[in-house]
XYZ file of C-alpha atoms in Angstrom:
335
model
C 21.939 -11.007 80.716
C 23.395 -10.696 84.223
C 26.865 -9.086 84.189
C 29.198 -8.420 87.075
C 30.619 -5.037 87.946
C 33.214 -5.346 85.186
C 30.533 -5.779 82.558
C 31.589 -9.295 81.568
C 29.330 -12.295 81.068
C 29.074 -14.688 84.028
C 31.435 -17.636 83.638
C 31.351 -21.248 84.662
C 33.670 -20.338 87.561
C 31.205 -17.688 88.753
C 28.509 -20.362 88.848
C 30.837 -22.756 90.683
C 31.815 -20.137 93.279
C 28.228 -19.122 94.061
C 27.004 -22.739 94.127
C 30.023 -23.730 96.272
C 31.091 -26.522 93.921
C 33.994 -27.059 91.538
C 33.818 -25.846 87.950
C 34.129 -29.512 86.917
C 30.886 -30.186 88.784
C 29.141 -27.376 86.887
C 30.436 -28.871 83.636
C 29.048 -32.278 84.606
C 25.651 -30.703 85.349
C 25.686 -29.032 81.907
C 26.461 -32.370 80.293
C 23.839 -34.240 82.356
C 26.426 -36.537 83.933
C 24.766 -39.330 85.983
C 27.251 -39.000 88.878
C 25.801 -35.677 90.070
C 23.557 -35.868 93.131
C 20.052 -34.400 92.651
C 20.525 -31.779 95.380
C 23.827 -30.637 93.829
C 22.253 -30.458 90.380
C 19.341 -28.407 91.742
C 21.707 -25.942 93.460
C 23.817 -25.449 90.316
C 20.735 -25.005 88.091
C 19.333 -22.427 90.530
C 22.576 -20.424 90.403
C 22.729 -20.609 86.583
C 19.202 -19.225 86.438
C 20.062 -16.499 88.959
C 23.123 -15.413 86.949
C 21.376 -16.030 83.595
C 24.469 -18.046 82.715
C 24.855 -19.461 79.221
C 27.814 -21.616 78.080
C 30.273 -19.769 75.856
C 29.023 -20.799 72.449
C 31.508 -18.515 70.695
C 34.452 -20.374 72.205
C 33.004 -23.683 71.082
C 32.475 -22.315 67.577
C 36.211 -21.576 67.309
C 36.810 -25.293 67.527
C 33.785 -26.761 65.756
C 32.853 -23.904 63.389
C 29.177 -24.978 63.526
C 27.575 -27.683 65.599
C 25.180 -28.817 62.829
C 22.871 -29.821 65.685
C 19.235 -29.019 66.441
C 18.076 -29.431 70.022
C 14.717 -30.831 71.109
C 13.309 -30.143 74.566
C 10.673 -32.817 75.098
C 8.195 -33.763 77.796
C 6.185 -36.960 77.458
C 8.229 -38.121 74.478
C 6.741 -41.623 74.702
C 3.298 -40.420 73.586
C 2.491 -41.052 69.938
C 2.339 -37.389 68.939
C 5.624 -36.421 70.593
C 7.485 -39.524 69.386
C 6.218 -39.014 65.840
C 7.206 -35.332 65.911
C 10.731 -36.173 67.078
C 11.129 -38.846 64.391
C 9.896 -36.437 61.706
C 12.285 -33.697 62.823
C 15.211 -36.141 62.867
C 14.423 -37.235 59.308
C 14.051 -33.673 58.034
C 17.228 -32.566 59.821
C 19.313 -35.375 58.290
C 18.295 -34.316 54.784
C 19.797 -30.879 55.607
C 23.002 -32.302 57.089
C 21.997 -31.794 60.716
C 21.801 -34.058 63.747
C 19.297 -33.884 66.575
C 19.930 -33.929 70.313
C 16.964 -34.520 72.620
C 16.671 -33.557 76.285
C 13.717 -35.187 78.039
C 12.322 -33.216 80.951
C 9.981 -34.031 83.821
C 7.333 -31.300 83.937
C 6.583 -32.231 87.551
C 10.116 -31.068 88.404
C 10.387 -27.314 87.670
C 14.193 -27.483 87.823
C 14.348 -29.977 84.958
C 13.189 -27.337 82.453
C 16.109 -24.869 82.789
C 18.439 -27.836 83.265
C 17.273 -29.346 79.964
C 17.741 -26.029 78.171
C 21.218 -25.602 79.687
C 22.139 -29.138 78.604
C 21.194 -28.395 74.988
C 22.838 -24.969 74.968
C 26.057 -26.608 76.190
C 26.052 -28.598 72.945
C 25.943 -25.352 70.930
C 22.694 -26.301 69.224
C 21.848 -23.979 66.330
C 18.106 -24.110 66.930
C 15.652 -25.462 69.479
C 12.340 -27.297 69.144
C 10.076 -27.464 72.189
C 7.753 -30.486 72.270
C 6.334 -29.986 75.719
C 2.546 -29.579 75.625
C 2.124 -28.300 79.172
C 1.466 -24.620 79.849
C 4.052 -24.512 82.661
C 6.851 -25.400 80.223
C 6.034 -22.512 77.890
C 5.907 -20.116 80.835
C 9.335 -21.313 81.965
C 10.624 -20.962 78.412
C 9.412 -17.365 78.267
C 11.626 -16.574 81.262
C 14.715 -17.818 79.400
C 16.752 -15.465 77.233
C 17.563 -17.848 74.382
C 20.183 -16.769 71.872
C 19.158 -19.322 69.247
C 16.009 -19.544 67.091
C 13.328 -21.793 68.528
C 9.845 -23.073 67.758
C 7.183 -24.678 69.931
C 5.000 -27.371 68.424
C 1.832 -26.333 70.214
C -1.389 -24.600 69.171
C -1.119 -21.745 71.656
C -1.103 -17.985 71.897
C 1.319 -18.046 74.844
C 4.255 -17.735 72.435
C 2.570 -17.084 69.090
C 5.701 -15.703 67.418
C 7.474 -19.042 67.813
C 4.588 -21.439 67.243
C 4.493 -24.065 64.509
C 1.846 -26.727 64.875
C -0.962 -28.868 63.587
C -4.248 -26.975 63.996
C -5.742 -28.951 66.869
C -8.898 -26.824 67.019
C -9.599 -27.428 63.310
C -9.045 -31.169 63.768
C -11.492 -31.343 66.658
C -14.053 -29.404 64.663
C -13.689 -31.871 61.762
C -14.332 -34.804 64.103
C -17.326 -33.147 65.780
C -18.835 -31.924 62.504
C -18.612 -35.458 61.105
C -20.727 -36.784 63.978
C -23.240 -33.933 63.673
C -23.601 -34.541 59.936
C -24.371 -38.193 60.712
C -27.364 -36.970 62.730
C -25.902 -37.166 66.245
C -27.031 -34.561 68.742
C -26.137 -36.236 72.043
C -22.334 -36.195 71.779
C -19.877 -36.509 74.648
C -16.256 -35.385 74.550
C -13.610 -37.438 76.327
C -10.827 -34.858 76.711
C -7.157 -35.125 77.612
C -5.438 -33.873 80.792
C -6.322 -30.329 81.822
C -2.777 -28.907 81.682
C -2.028 -30.198 78.154
C -2.263 -27.549 75.453
C -3.446 -30.026 72.776
C -6.193 -31.313 75.058
C -7.430 -27.793 75.721
C -7.345 -26.921 71.991
C -9.270 -30.050 71.006
C -11.830 -29.304 73.709
C -12.262 -25.780 72.351
C -12.734 -27.151 68.850
C -15.425 -29.573 70.039
C -17.313 -26.879 71.949
C -17.038 -24.391 69.070
C -18.481 -26.840 66.545
C -21.316 -27.867 68.862
C -22.106 -24.195 69.487
C -22.022 -23.407 65.756
C -24.726 -26.039 65.245
C -26.676 -24.795 68.280
C -26.408 -28.182 69.993
C -26.345 -28.235 73.824
C -23.310 -29.891 75.408
C -22.403 -31.565 78.654
C -19.103 -30.830 80.409
C -16.195 -32.668 78.747
C -14.714 -35.541 80.744
C -11.036 -35.008 81.581
C -8.987 -38.123 80.881
C -5.315 -39.102 80.964
C -4.732 -40.330 77.365
C -4.743 -44.029 78.359
C -6.922 -46.856 77.070
C -7.489 -47.844 80.701
C -9.146 -44.500 81.443
C -11.214 -44.756 78.262
C -12.489 -48.157 79.340
C -13.605 -47.108 82.821
C -15.048 -43.799 81.574
C -17.020 -45.798 79.007
C -18.393 -48.156 81.662
C -19.513 -45.182 83.765
C -21.140 -43.402 80.819
C -22.956 -46.533 79.684
C -24.604 -46.687 83.106
C -26.535 -43.578 82.021
C -26.438 -44.023 78.248
C -27.770 -40.571 77.367
C -25.585 -40.189 74.277
C -25.218 -41.653 70.791
C -21.629 -40.631 70.021
C -18.306 -39.838 71.705
C -15.418 -37.793 70.356
C -12.264 -38.993 72.105
C -9.275 -36.645 72.306
C -6.916 -39.461 71.334
C -7.027 -42.952 69.858
C -5.865 -44.779 72.981
C -8.826 -43.590 75.045
C -11.046 -44.425 72.063
C -9.705 -47.986 72.208
C -10.805 -48.245 75.839
C -14.250 -46.918 74.885
C -14.608 -49.590 72.187
C -13.744 -52.251 74.766
C -16.272 -50.910 77.288
C -19.062 -50.752 74.713
C -18.420 -54.319 73.615
C -18.360 -55.541 77.244
C -21.811 -53.967 77.656
C -23.116 -56.110 74.787
C -23.509 -53.133 72.455
C -22.103 -52.545 68.979
C -20.132 -49.738 67.366
C -21.371 -47.844 65.410
C -24.913 -49.275 65.570
C -25.420 -48.240 69.207
C -22.624 -45.706 69.734
C -20.355 -43.926 67.251
C -16.733 -43.269 68.219
C -14.207 -40.838 66.693
C -10.602 -40.565 67.874
C -7.646 -38.273 67.252
C -4.031 -38.977 66.104
C -4.414 -41.966 63.745
C -1.909 -44.136 65.569
C -0.694 -47.053 63.391
C -3.026 -49.502 65.152
C -6.166 -47.372 64.667
C -6.977 -48.948 61.290
C -6.901 -52.380 62.987
C -9.156 -51.663 65.973
C -12.506 -53.430 65.817
C -14.225 -51.772 64.209
C -11.487 -49.730 62.464
C -11.422 -46.297 64.073
C -12.575 -43.068 62.456
C -9.948 -40.554 63.551
C -8.089 -37.321 62.809
C -4.690 -37.709 61.193
C -1.819 -35.272 61.794
C 0.872 -34.904 59.112
C 3.980 -35.275 61.269
C 6.324 -35.586 58.279
C 5.215 -32.175 57.002
C 5.453 -30.752 60.515
C 9.055 -31.967 60.807
C 10.024 -30.539 57.425
C 8.517 -27.125 58.176
C 10.072 -27.095 61.615
C 13.602 -27.561 60.260
C 12.975 -25.028 57.472
C 11.868 -22.399 59.981
C 14.834 -23.006 62.311
C 17.377 -22.862 59.493
C 15.838 -19.755 57.978
C 14.848 -21.294 54.642
C 13.327 -18.676 52.304
C 10.313 -20.912 51.581
C 9.676 -21.789 55.239
C 5.985 -21.950 56.156
C 4.935 -21.181 59.718
C 1.183 -21.432 59.134
C -0.702 -24.160 61.054
C -1.078 -27.519 59.314
C -4.715 -28.537 58.890
C -5.239 -32.213 59.838
C -7.309 -34.759 57.905
C -10.380 -36.713 59.003
C -10.121 -40.427 58.140
C -13.592 -41.979 58.065
C -13.557 -45.698 58.833
C -16.168 -47.949 60.441
C -16.497 -46.759 64.040
C -18.830 -43.884 63.146
C -22.238 -44.134 61.513
C -25.728 -42.605 61.378
C -27.873 -42.438 64.491
C -29.830 -45.654 64.908
C -33.551 -45.098 64.311
C -34.562 -48.258 66.129
């Protein structure tokens, strides 16, 4: 903590003085008020970081006793995994008498990360969940001196002491092993974006399982999670057609692959087997229904709240996902 010469904690007025704004402006920044200009917000956030300023939670507690609120710092909250995690945490929190407050951040804007944390701390949250699967967010988080318990829902060693997640590596190995056991040896991996922790973990799982079976691999293709990318990647790959199966890092890209294969006049799984990851609600209704890896978000939410609230039976061990075998994967065609 940064103290002045008198040994006291920096105050909101210290931030205002150094940022050359009013203390009301600092308060509006903390509460994410829409009237604040971006350049003013950036200047205030920079000063708060410089002073390591934190809102006076003790003073708030005198009025509210306890906030009964859990904060969620989220990036990409519209993706299926993040949205499902948030919903699961909200459900689990309500059963314990807690509410959830979510701050969505833009990982392309470095200032939005400390600003999001400051916004949640201003609400006197009693615990923090970080659903931001980019490495840069966890590095920024490590620079913060949080005075509340927190967990990150990522499979990473960057902050192992605060990690609670679905075992992405194990899930990818399940998907890859399934294809190998069906007789496939020419398997491609359509991966997610390079800076996403889940994408990197699923890639590692694929490569580890291929290596364990002594099967040579080609470099994974880096995608962007969208069905559109899956479609165009599929069209490019089918121009070579040196594979019999593809493990897609999520179901949306798998959907694009199915479309591309059908447009080429081929059939799944007769000509190409496809396995996805996530088990989005629509996956069972793709044509053919998609073989995929299912993550137990309800269990993840329950464990997350238990860990934050210090429950004696809290489990912080990774949750092993489940492979759901449907009709998009089958034996290698012998024709």
